[in-house]
Short mmCIF file of C-alpha atoms in Angstrom, two decimals:
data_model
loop_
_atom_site.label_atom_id
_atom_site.label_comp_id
_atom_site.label_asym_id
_atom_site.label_seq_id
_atom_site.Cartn_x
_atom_site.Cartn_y
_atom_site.Cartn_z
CA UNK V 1 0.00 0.00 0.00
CA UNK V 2 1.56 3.71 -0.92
CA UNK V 3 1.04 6.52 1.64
CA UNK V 4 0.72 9.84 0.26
CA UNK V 5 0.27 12.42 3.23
CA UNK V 6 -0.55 15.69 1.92
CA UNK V 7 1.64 15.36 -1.47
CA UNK V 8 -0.46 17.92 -3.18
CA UNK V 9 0.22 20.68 -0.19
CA UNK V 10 2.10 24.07 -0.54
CA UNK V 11 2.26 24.13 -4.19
CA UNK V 12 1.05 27.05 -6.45
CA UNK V 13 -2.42 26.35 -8.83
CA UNK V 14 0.22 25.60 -11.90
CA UNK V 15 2.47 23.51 -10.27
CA UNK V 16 -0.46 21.80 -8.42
CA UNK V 17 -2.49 20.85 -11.19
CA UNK V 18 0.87 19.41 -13.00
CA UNK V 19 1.79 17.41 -10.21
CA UNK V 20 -1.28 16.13 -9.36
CA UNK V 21 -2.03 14.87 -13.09
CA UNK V 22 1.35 13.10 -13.19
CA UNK V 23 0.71 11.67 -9.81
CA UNK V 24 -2.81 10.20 -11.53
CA UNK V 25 -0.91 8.75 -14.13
CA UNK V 26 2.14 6.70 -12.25
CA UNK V 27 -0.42 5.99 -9.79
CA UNK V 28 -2.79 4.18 -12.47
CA UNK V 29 0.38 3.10 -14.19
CA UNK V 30 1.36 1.01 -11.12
CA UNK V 31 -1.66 0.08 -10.18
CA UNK V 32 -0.98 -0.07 -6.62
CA UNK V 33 -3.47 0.41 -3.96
CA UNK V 34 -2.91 3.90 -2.46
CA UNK V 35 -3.97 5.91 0.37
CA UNK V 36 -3.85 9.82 -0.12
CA UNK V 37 -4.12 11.88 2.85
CA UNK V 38 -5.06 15.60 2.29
CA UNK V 39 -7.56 18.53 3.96
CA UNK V 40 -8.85 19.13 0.25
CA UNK V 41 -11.25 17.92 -0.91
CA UNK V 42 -10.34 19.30 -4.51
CA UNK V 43 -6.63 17.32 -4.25
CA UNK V 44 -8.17 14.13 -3.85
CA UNK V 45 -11.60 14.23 -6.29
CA UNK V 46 -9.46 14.00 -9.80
CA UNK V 47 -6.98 11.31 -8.21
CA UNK V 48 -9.27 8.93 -5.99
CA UNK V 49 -11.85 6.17 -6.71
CA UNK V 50 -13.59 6.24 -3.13
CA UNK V 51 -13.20 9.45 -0.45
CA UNK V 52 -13.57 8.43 3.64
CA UNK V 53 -13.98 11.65 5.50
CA UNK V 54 -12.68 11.65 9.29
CA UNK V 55 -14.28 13.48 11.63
CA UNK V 56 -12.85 13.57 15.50
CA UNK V 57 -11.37 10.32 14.96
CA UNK V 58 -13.71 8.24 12.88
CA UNK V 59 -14.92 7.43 9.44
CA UNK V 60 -18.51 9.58 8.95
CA UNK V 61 -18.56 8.56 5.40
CA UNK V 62 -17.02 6.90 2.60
CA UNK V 63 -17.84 6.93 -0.85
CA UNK V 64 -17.51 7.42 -4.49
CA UNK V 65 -16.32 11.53 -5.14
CA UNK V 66 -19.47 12.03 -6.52
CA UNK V 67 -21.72 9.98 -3.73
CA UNK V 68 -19.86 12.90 -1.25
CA UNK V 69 -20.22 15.98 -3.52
CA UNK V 70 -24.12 14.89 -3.91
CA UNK V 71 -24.86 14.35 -0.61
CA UNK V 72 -22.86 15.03 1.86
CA UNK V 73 -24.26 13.06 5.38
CA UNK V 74 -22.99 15.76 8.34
CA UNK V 75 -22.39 19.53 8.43
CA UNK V 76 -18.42 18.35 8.58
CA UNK V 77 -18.51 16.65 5.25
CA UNK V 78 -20.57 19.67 3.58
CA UNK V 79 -18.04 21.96 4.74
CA UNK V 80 -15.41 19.78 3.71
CA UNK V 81 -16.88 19.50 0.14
CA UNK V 82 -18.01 23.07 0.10
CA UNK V 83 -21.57 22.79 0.40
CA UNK V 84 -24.24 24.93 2.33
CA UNK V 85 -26.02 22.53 5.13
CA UNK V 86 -28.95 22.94 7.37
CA UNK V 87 -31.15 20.72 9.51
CA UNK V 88 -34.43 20.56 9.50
CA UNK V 89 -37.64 19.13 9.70
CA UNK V 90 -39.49 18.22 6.29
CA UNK V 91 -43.44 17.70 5.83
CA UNK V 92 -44.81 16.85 2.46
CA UNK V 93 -47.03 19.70 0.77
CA UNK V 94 -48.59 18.85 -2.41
CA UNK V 95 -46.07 17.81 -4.67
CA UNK V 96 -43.32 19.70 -2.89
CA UNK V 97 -41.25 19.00 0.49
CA UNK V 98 -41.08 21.83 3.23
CA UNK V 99 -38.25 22.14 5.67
CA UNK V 100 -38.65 24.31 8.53
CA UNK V 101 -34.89 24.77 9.10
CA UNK V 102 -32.92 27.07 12.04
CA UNK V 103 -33.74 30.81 12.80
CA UNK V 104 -37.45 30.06 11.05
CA UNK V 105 -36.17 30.62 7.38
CA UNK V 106 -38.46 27.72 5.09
CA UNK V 107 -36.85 25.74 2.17
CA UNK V 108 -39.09 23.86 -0.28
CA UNK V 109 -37.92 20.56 -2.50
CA UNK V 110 -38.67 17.99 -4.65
CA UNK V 111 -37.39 15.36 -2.70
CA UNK V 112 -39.90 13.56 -0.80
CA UNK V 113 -39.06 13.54 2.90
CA UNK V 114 -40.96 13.70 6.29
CA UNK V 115 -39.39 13.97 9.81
CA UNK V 116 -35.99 15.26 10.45
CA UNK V 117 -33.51 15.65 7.77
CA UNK V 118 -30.14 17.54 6.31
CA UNK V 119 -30.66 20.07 3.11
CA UNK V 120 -27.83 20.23 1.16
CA UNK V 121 -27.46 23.40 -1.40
CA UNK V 122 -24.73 23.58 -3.47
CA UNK V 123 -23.01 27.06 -4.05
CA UNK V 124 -23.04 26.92 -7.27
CA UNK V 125 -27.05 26.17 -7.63
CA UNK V 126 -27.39 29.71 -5.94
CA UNK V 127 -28.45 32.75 -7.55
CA UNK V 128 -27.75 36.51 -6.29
CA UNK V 129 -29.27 39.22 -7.12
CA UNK V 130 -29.70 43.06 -5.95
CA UNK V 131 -33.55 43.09 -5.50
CA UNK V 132 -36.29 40.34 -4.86
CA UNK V 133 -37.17 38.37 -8.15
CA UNK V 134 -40.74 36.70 -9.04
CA UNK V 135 -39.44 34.18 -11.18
CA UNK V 136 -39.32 30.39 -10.71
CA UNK V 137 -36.85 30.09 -7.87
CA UNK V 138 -39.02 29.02 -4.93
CA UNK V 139 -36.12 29.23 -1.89
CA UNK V 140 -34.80 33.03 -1.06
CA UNK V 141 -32.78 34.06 1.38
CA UNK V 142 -31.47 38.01 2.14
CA UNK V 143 -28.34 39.71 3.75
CA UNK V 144 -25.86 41.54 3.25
CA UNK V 145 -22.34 40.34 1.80
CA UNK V 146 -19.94 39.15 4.60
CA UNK V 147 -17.56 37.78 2.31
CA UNK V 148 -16.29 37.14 -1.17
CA UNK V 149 -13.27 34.43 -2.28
CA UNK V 150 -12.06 34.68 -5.39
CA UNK V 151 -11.69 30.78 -7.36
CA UNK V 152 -9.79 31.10 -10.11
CA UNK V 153 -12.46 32.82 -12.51
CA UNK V 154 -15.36 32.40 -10.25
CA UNK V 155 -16.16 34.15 -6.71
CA UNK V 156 -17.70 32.20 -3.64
CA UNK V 157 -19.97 35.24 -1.77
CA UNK V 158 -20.99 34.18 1.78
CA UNK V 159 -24.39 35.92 2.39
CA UNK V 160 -25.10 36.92 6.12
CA UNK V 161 -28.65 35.72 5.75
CA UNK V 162 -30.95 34.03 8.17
CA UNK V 163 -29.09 30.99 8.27
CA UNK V 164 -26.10 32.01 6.32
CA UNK V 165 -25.53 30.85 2.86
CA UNK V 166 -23.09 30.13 0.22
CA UNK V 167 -23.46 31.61 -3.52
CA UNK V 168 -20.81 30.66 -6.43
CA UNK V 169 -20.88 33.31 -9.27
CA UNK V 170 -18.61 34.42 -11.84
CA UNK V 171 -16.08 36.85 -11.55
CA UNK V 172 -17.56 38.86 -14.63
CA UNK V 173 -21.25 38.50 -12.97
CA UNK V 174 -19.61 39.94 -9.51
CA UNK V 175 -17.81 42.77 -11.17
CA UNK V 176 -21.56 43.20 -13.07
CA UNK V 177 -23.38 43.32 -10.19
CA UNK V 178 -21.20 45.72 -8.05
CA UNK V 179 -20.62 42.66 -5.24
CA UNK V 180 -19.21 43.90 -2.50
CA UNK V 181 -18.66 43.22 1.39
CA UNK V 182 -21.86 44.71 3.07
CA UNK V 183 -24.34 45.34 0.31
CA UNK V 184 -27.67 44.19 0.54
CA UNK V 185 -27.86 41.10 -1.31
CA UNK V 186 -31.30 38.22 -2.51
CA UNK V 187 -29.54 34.64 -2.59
CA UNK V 188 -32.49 31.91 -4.73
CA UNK V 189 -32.47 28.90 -5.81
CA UNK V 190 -34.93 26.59 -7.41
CA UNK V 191 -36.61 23.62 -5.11
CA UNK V 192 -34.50 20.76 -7.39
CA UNK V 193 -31.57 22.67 -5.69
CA UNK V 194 -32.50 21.84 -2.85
CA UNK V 195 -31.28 18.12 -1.99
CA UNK V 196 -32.63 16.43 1.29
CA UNK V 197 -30.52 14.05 3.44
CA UNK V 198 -30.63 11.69 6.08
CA UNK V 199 -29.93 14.16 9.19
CA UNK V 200 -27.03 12.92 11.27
CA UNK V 201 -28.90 11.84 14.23
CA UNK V 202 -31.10 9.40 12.10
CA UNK V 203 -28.65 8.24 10.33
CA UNK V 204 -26.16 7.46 13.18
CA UNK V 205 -28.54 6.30 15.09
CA UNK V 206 -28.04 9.16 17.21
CA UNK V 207 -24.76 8.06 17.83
#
């Protein structure tokens, strides 16, 4: 078994993405079983078959990259993929889930649910924009901007909503909009953005 601990760390976006694509290929060349340790998630998605996320000491879940990026089982992993999480409670209505989540704020879905459960909204499903729209996104969420991280030629905004959420624009659409710490900001999404987990209690048998 080959150990890699951290082998991706320190190095610059150029040198990174070099390294790690001729690590893929003497890695599928030898076709060794290998075990890649790393605090990013976006060192290990193009290199490993199956992700096992630690938290305080023990496995919380394992899976294919895409299982984890999908639906990610505990606040920990979401953070660790990047994903906005919430708990909740879910009750069917019509053809639509609700989720009466923290501080009162509502989400609706398409995923049939009932009882307690995680929503998982992915920053890049999020919308922003200046002023309340009417259009077909059904979850909305307003605050002002309490942060913006620049990704290469995208932005991640951090909304200081009611809970907090997590948008993923472009770097033209931010420079567009004027998006800037402390303005006044409408985060939406549609209700098929909104994915609905097992919460962790449930699933861990409240463990």
């Amino acid at each position: 078994v080959l150990l890699l601990d951290e082998p991706l760390t320190g190095l610059d976006p150029a040198t990174k993405a070099e390294v790690a694509a001729e690590l893929h290929g003497h890695l599928r060349r030898l076709a060794l079983p290998a075990i890649l340790v790393s605090h990013d998630v976006g060192d290990v998605l193009g290199l490993a078959d199956r992700i096992a996320v630690l938290e305080a000491g023990r496995i919380v879940q394992e899976g294919a990259p895409a299982q984890l990026l999908e639906a990610p089982r505990t606040p920990f992993v979401a953070a660790f993929t990047g994903a906005n999480y919430f708990l909740g409670t879910a009750s069917l209505r019509g053809e639509l889930t609700q989720v009466l989540a923290a501080e009162g704020a509502r989400f609706l879905s398409t995923d049939a649910a009932t009882g307690p459960v995680g929503v998982v909204v992915h920053p890049w499903d999020v919308s922003l924009a200046a002023v309340r729209s009417f259009a077909s996104a059904l979850n909305e969420l307003t605050g002002p901007i309490v942060r913006m991280a620049p990704l290469g030629n995208r932005v991640r905004v951090t909304v200081g909503s009611r809970p907090a959420i997590v948008a993923e624009v472009t770097a033209d659409s931010s420079a567009r909009m004027g998006l800037a710490p402390g303005r006044q900001i409408v985060a939406t999404w549609k209700a098929t953005g909104t994915r609905l987990v097992a919460s962790p209690s449930v699933d861990d048998g409240g463990a």
